[in-house]
């Protein structure tokens, strides 16, 4: 892209034009995905991170200043943060699994493989997808509470989080899931 089309695209993007977002995806999506894949070595994680980068870019587009740099560089900065977050979450999940193993707690059903998977495949996919949208600590706490049937105190011990933080993560995670399911029409409104 030349400088003038870049500026026009930046103006459209900042104004909230979804066509501009699509143009940014077309121009930079492959490089963001390639970067994420090289760092994470997982196609699934790289796809997730790439999507998160563009969602985050769209939501925080007001922070983009085309005078300070090109959109591609801004997107790669977001990608670096998303990759770092994903690697941190992986390390945290591994640490929880290690602590659980040392404590003699069976977590074989966690991390996307809950015990008692719903009979209906679509329901299971929706649940897994929505859980994966939660922030890493909320996701871990919800999974430990509901799929591994651990008490709040057990979760606090395993994760090293204060009991109040565990309760807050659980409450916020469940509220976020409820809102998402109501918005998407997955769950009936109460």
JSON list of N, CA and C in Angstrom, two decimals, residues 56-98:
[
{"chain": "A", "resi": 56, "resn": "UNK", "atom": "N", "xyz": [-9.38, -6.94, 19.30]},
{"chain": "A", "resi": 56, "resn": "UNK", "atom": "CA", "xyz": [-8.82, -5.91, 20.18]},
{"chain": "A", "resi": 56, "resn": "UNK", "atom": "C", "xyz": [-8.54, -4.63, 19.40]},
{"chain": "A", "resi": 57, "resn": "UNK", "atom": "N", "xyz": [-8.03, -4.76, 18.19]},
{"chain": "A", "resi": 57, "resn": "UNK", "atom": "CA", "xyz": [-7.76, -3.57, 17.36]},
{"chain": "A", "resi": 57, "resn": "UNK", "atom": "C", "xyz": [-9.06, -2.81, 17.09]},
{"chain": "A", "resi": 58, "resn": "UNK", "atom": "N", "xyz": [-10.11, -3.55, 16.77]},
{"chain": "A", "resi": 58, "resn": "UNK", "atom": "CA", "xyz": [-11.39, -2.91, 16.48]},
{"chain": "A", "resi": 58, "resn": "UNK", "atom": "C", "xyz": [-11.93, -2.19, 17.71]},
{"chain": "A", "resi": 59, "resn": "UNK", "atom": "N", "xyz": [-11.87, -2.87, 18.85]},
{"chain": "A", "resi": 59, "resn": "UNK", "atom": "CA", "xyz": [-12.42, -2.29, 20.08]},
{"chain": "A", "resi": 59, "resn": "UNK", "atom": "C", "xyz": [-11.60, -1.10, 20.57]},
{"chain": "A", "resi": 60, "resn": "UNK", "atom": "N", "xyz": [-10.31, -1.12, 20.30]},
{"chain": "A", "resi": 60, "resn": "UNK", "atom": "CA", "xyz": [-9.45, -0.04, 20.81]},
{"chain": "A", "resi": 60, "resn": "UNK", "atom": "C", "xyz": [-8.94, 0.84, 19.67]},
{"chain": "A", "resi": 61, "resn": "UNK", "atom": "N", "xyz": [-9.67, 0.90, 18.58]},
{"chain": "A", "resi": 61, "resn": "UNK", "atom": "CA", "xyz": [-9.22, 1.66, 17.41]},
{"chain": "A", "resi": 61, "resn": "UNK", "atom": "C", "xyz": [-8.98, 3.14, 17.72]},
{"chain": "A", "resi": 62, "resn": "UNK", "atom": "N", "xyz": [-9.67, 3.67, 18.72]},
{"chain": "A", "resi": 62, "resn": "UNK", "atom": "CA", "xyz": [-9.48, 5.08, 19.07]},
{"chain": "A", "resi": 62, "resn": "UNK", "atom": "C", "xyz": [-8.06, 5.35, 19.58]},
{"chain": "A", "resi": 63, "resn": "UNK", "atom": "N", "xyz": [-7.36, 4.31, 20.01]},
{"chain": "A", "resi": 63, "resn": "UNK", "atom": "CA", "xyz": [-5.99, 4.50, 20.50]},
{"chain": "A", "resi": 63, "resn": "UNK", "atom": "C", "xyz": [-4.96, 4.49, 19.38]},
{"chain": "A", "resi": 64, "resn": "UNK", "atom": "N", "xyz": [-5.38, 4.11, 18.18]},
{"chain": "A", "resi": 64, "resn": "UNK", "atom": "CA", "xyz": [-4.45, 4.07, 17.05]},
{"chain": "A", "resi": 64, "resn": "UNK", "atom": "C", "xyz": [-4.21, 5.48, 16.51]},
{"chain": "A", "resi": 65, "resn": "UNK", "atom": "N", "xyz": [-2.95, 5.85, 16.40]},
{"chain": "A", "resi": 65, "resn": "UNK", "atom": "CA", "xyz": [-2.58, 7.15, 15.86]},
{"chain": "A", "resi": 65, "resn": "UNK", "atom": "C", "xyz": [-1.75, 6.92, 14.60]},
{"chain": "A", "resi": 66, "resn": "UNK", "atom": "N", "xyz": [-2.35, 7.14, 13.41]},
{"chain": "A", "resi": 66, "resn": "UNK", "atom": "CA", "xyz": [-1.63, 6.89, 12.17]},
{"chain": "A", "resi": 66, "resn": "UNK", "atom": "C", "xyz": [-0.39, 7.77, 12.00]},
{"chain": "A", "resi": 67, "resn": "UNK", "atom": "N", "xyz": [-0.32, 8.86, 12.74]},
{"chain": "A", "resi": 67, "resn": "UNK", "atom": "CA", "xyz": [0.86, 9.73, 12.66]},
{"chain": "A", "resi": 67, "resn": "UNK", "atom": "C", "xyz": [2.07, 9.10, 13.36]},
{"chain": "A", "resi": 68, "resn": "UNK", "atom": "N", "xyz": [1.83, 8.18, 14.28]},
{"chain": "A", "resi": 68, "resn": "UNK", "atom": "CA", "xyz": [2.92, 7.56, 15.04]},
{"chain": "A", "resi": 68, "resn": "UNK", "atom": "C", "xyz": [3.45, 6.30, 14.39]},
{"chain": "A", "resi": 69, "resn": "UNK", "atom": "N", "xyz": [2.70, 5.74, 13.43]},
{"chain": "A", "resi": 69, "resn": "UNK", "atom": "CA", "xyz": [3.17, 4.53, 12.77]},
{"chain": "A", "resi": 69, "resn": "UNK", "atom": "C", "xyz": [2.09, 3.90, 11.92]},
{"chain": "A", "resi": 70, "resn": "UNK", "atom": "N", "xyz": [2.50, 2.97, 11.12]},
{"chain": "A", "resi": 70, "resn": "UNK", "atom": "CA", "xyz": [1.57, 2.28, 10.22]},
{"chain": "A", "resi": 70, "resn": "UNK", "atom": "C", "xyz": [0.72, 1.28, 10.99]},
{"chain": "A", "resi": 71, "resn": "UNK", "atom": "N", "xyz": [-0.41, 0.96, 10.39]},
{"chain": "A", "resi": 71, "resn": "UNK", "atom": "CA", "xyz": [-1.35, 0.04, 11.02]},
{"chain": "A", "resi": 71, "resn": "UNK", "atom": "C", "xyz": [-0.73, -1.34, 11.23]},
{"chain": "A", "resi": 72, "resn": "UNK", "atom": "N", "xyz": [0.08, -1.80, 10.30]},
{"chain": "A", "resi": 72, "resn": "UNK", "atom": "CA", "xyz": [0.71, -3.11, 10.44]},
{"chain": "A", "resi": 72, "resn": "UNK", "atom": "C", "xyz": [1.58, -3.20, 11.68]},
{"chain": "A", "resi": 73, "resn": "UNK", "atom": "N", "xyz": [2.34, -2.15, 11.94]},
{"chain": "A", "resi": 73, "resn": "UNK", "atom": "CA", "xyz": [3.19, -2.14, 13.14]},
{"chain": "A", "resi": 73, "resn": "UNK", "atom": "C", "xyz": [2.33, -2.11, 14.40]},
{"chain": "A", "resi": 74, "resn": "UNK", "atom": "N", "xyz": [1.26, -1.35, 14.39]},
{"chain": "A", "resi": 74, "resn": "UNK", "atom": "CA", "xyz": [0.34, -1.28, 15.53]},
{"chain": "A", "resi": 74, "resn": "UNK", "atom": "C", "xyz": [-0.28, -2.65, 15.79]},
{"chain": "A", "resi": 75, "resn": "UNK", "atom": "N", "xyz": [-0.72, -3.32, 14.72]},
{"chain": "A", "resi": 75, "resn": "UNK", "atom": "CA", "xyz": [-1.31, -4.66, 14.87]},
{"chain": "A", "resi": 75, "resn": "UNK", "atom": "C", "xyz": [-0.29, -5.66, 15.41]},
{"chain": "A", "resi": 76, "resn": "UNK", "atom": "N", "xyz": [0.95, -5.57, 14.94]},
{"chain": "A", "resi": 76, "resn": "UNK", "atom": "CA", "xyz": [1.98, -6.49, 15.44]},
{"chain": "A", "resi": 76, "resn": "UNK", "atom": "C", "xyz": [2.29, -6.24, 16.91]},
{"chain": "A", "resi": 77, "resn": "UNK", "atom": "N", "xyz": [2.18, -5.00, 17.35]},
{"chain": "A", "resi": 77, "resn": "UNK", "atom": "CA", "xyz": [2.34, -4.70, 18.78]},
{"chain": "A", "resi": 77, "resn": "UNK", "atom": "C", "xyz": [1.25, -5.37, 19.59]},
{"chain": "A", "resi": 78, "resn": "UNK", "atom": "N", "xyz": [0.02, -5.30, 19.10]},
{"chain": "A", "resi": 78, "resn": "UNK", "atom": "CA", "xyz": [-1.09, -5.99, 19.77]},
{"chain": "A", "resi": 78, "resn": "UNK", "atom": "C", "xyz": [-0.83, -7.49, 19.75]},
{"chain": "A", "resi": 79, "resn": "UNK", "atom": "N", "xyz": [-0.34, -8.00, 18.63]},
{"chain": "A", "resi": 79, "resn": "UNK", "atom": "CA", "xyz": [-0.07, -9.44, 18.51]},
{"chain": "A", "resi": 79, "resn": "UNK", "atom": "C", "xyz": [0.98, -9.87, 19.52]},
{"chain": "A", "resi": 80, "resn": "UNK", "atom": "N", "xyz": [2.02, -9.09, 19.71]},
{"chain": "A", "resi": 80, "resn": "UNK", "atom": "CA", "xyz": [3.06, -9.44, 20.70]},
{"chain": "A", "resi": 80, "resn": "UNK", "atom": "C", "xyz": [2.46, -9.57, 22.09]},
{"chain": "A", "resi": 81, "resn": "UNK", "atom": "N", "xyz": [1.58, -8.65, 22.44]},
{"chain": "A", "resi": 81, "resn": "UNK", "atom": "CA", "xyz": [0.93, -8.71, 23.76]},
{"chain": "A", "resi": 81, "resn": "UNK", "atom": "C", "xyz": [0.02, -9.93, 23.87]},
{"chain": "A", "resi": 82, "resn": "UNK", "atom": "N", "xyz": [-0.73, -10.23, 22.82]},
{"chain": "A", "resi": 82, "resn": "UNK", "atom": "CA", "xyz": [-1.64, -11.37, 22.85]},
{"chain": "A", "resi": 82, "resn": "UNK", "atom": "C", "xyz": [-0.86, -12.69, 22.94]},
{"chain": "A", "resi": 83, "resn": "UNK", "atom": "N", "xyz": [0.25, -12.79, 22.21]},
{"chain": "A", "resi": 83, "resn": "UNK", "atom": "CA", "xyz": [1.08, -13.99, 22.29]},
{"chain": "A", "resi": 83, "resn": "UNK", "atom": "C", "xyz": [1.66, -14.13, 23.69]},
{"chain": "A", "resi": 84, "resn": "UNK", "atom": "N", "xyz": [2.14, -13.04, 24.26]},
{"chain": "A", "resi": 84, "resn": "UNK", "atom": "CA", "xyz": [2.69, -13.09, 25.62]},
{"chain": "A", "resi": 84, "resn": "UNK", "atom": "C", "xyz": [1.62, -13.53, 26.61]},
{"chain": "A", "resi": 85, "resn": "UNK", "atom": "N", "xyz": [0.40, -13.01, 26.46]},
{"chain": "A", "resi": 85, "resn": "UNK", "atom": "CA", "xyz": [-0.70, -13.42, 27.34]},
{"chain": "A", "resi": 85, "resn": "UNK", "atom": "C", "xyz": [-0.99, -14.90, 27.20]},
{"chain": "A", "resi": 86, "resn": "UNK", "atom": "N", "xyz": [-0.99, -15.40, 25.96]},
{"chain": "A", "resi": 86, "resn": "UNK", "atom": "CA", "xyz": [-1.28, -16.82, 25.73]},
{"chain": "A", "resi": 86, "resn": "UNK", "atom": "C", "xyz": [-0.19, -17.70, 26.35]},
{"chain": "A", "resi": 87, "resn": "UNK", "atom": "N", "xyz": [1.06, -17.30, 26.21]},
{"chain": "A", "resi": 87, "resn": "UNK", "atom": "CA", "xyz": [2.16, -18.07, 26.80]},
{"chain": "A", "resi": 87, "resn": "UNK", "atom": "C", "xyz": [2.08, -18.04, 28.33]},
{"chain": "A", "resi": 88, "resn": "UNK", "atom": "N", "xyz": [1.72, -16.90, 28.90]},
{"chain": "A", "resi": 88, "resn": "UNK", "atom": "CA", "xyz": [1.55, -16.81, 30.35]},
{"chain": "A", "resi": 88, "resn": "UNK", "atom": "C", "xyz": [0.43, -17.73, 30.81]},
{"chain": "A", "resi": 89, "resn": "UNK", "atom": "N", "xyz": [-0.68, -17.75, 30.07]},
{"chain": "A", "resi": 89, "resn": "UNK", "atom": "CA", "xyz": [-1.80, -18.62, 30.43]},
{"chain": "A", "resi": 89, "resn": "UNK", "atom": "C", "xyz": [-1.40, -20.08, 30.35]},
{"chain": "A", "resi": 90, "resn": "UNK", "atom": "N", "xyz": [-0.63, -20.44, 29.33]},
{"chain": "A", "resi": 90, "resn": "UNK", "atom": "CA", "xyz": [-0.15, -21.83, 29.22]},
{"chain": "A", "resi": 90, "resn": "UNK", "atom": "C", "xyz": [0.68, -22.20, 30.45]},
{"chain": "A", "resi": 91, "resn": "UNK", "atom": "N", "xyz": [1.61, -21.31, 30.81]},
{"chain": "A", "resi": 91, "resn": "UNK", "atom": "CA", "xyz": [2.46, -21.59, 31.97]},
{"chain": "A", "resi": 91, "resn": "UNK", "atom": "C", "xyz": [1.63, -21.72, 33.24]},
{"chain": "A", "resi": 92, "resn": "UNK", "atom": "N", "xyz": [0.64, -20.84, 33.40]},
{"chain": "A", "resi": 92, "resn": "UNK", "atom": "CA", "xyz": [-0.22, -20.88, 34.58]},
{"chain": "A", "resi": 92, "resn": "UNK", "atom": "C", "xyz": [-1.01, -22.19, 34.60]},
{"chain": "A", "resi": 93, "resn": "UNK", "atom": "N", "xyz": [-1.57, -22.58, 33.46]},
{"chain": "A", "resi": 93, "resn": "UNK", "atom": "CA", "xyz": [-2.32, -23.84, 33.39]},
{"chain": "A", "resi": 93, "resn": "UNK", "atom": "C", "xyz": [-1.43, -25.03, 33.73]},
{"chain": "A", "resi": 94, "resn": "UNK", "atom": "N", "xyz": [-0.20, -25.02, 33.22]},
{"chain": "A", "resi": 94, "resn": "UNK", "atom": "CA", "xyz": [0.73, -26.11, 33.53]},
{"chain": "A", "resi": 94, "resn": "UNK", "atom": "C", "xyz": [1.07, -26.13, 35.01]},
{"chain": "A", "resi": 95, "resn": "UNK", "atom": "N", "xyz": [1.23, -24.95, 35.59]},
{"chain": "A", "resi": 95, "resn": "UNK", "atom": "CA", "xyz": [1.53, -24.86, 37.02]},
{"chain": "A", "resi": 95, "resn": "UNK", "atom": "C", "xyz": [0.37, -25.42, 37.86]},
{"chain": "A", "resi": 96, "resn": "UNK", "atom": "N", "xyz": [-0.86, -25.08, 37.47]},
{"chain": "A", "resi": 96, "resn": "UNK", "atom": "CA", "xyz": [-2.03, -25.59, 38.18]},
{"chain": "A", "resi": 96, "resn": "UNK", "atom": "C", "xyz": [-2.08, -27.12, 38.07]},
{"chain": "A", "resi": 97, "resn": "UNK", "atom": "N", "xyz": [-1.82, -27.64, 36.88]},
{"chain": "A", "resi": 97, "resn": "UNK", "atom": "CA", "xyz": [-1.84, -29.10, 36.69]},
{"chain": "A", "resi": 97, "resn": "UNK", "atom": "C", "xyz": [-0.76, -29.77, 37.55]},
{"chain": "A", "resi": 98, "resn": "UNK", "atom": "N", "xyz": [0.43, -29.15, 37.61]},
{"chain": "A", "resi": 98, "resn": "UNK", "atom": "CA", "xyz": [1.51, -29.71, 38.43]},
{"chain": "A", "resi": 98, "resn": "UNK", "atom": "C", "xyz": [1.14, -29.69, 39.91]}
]
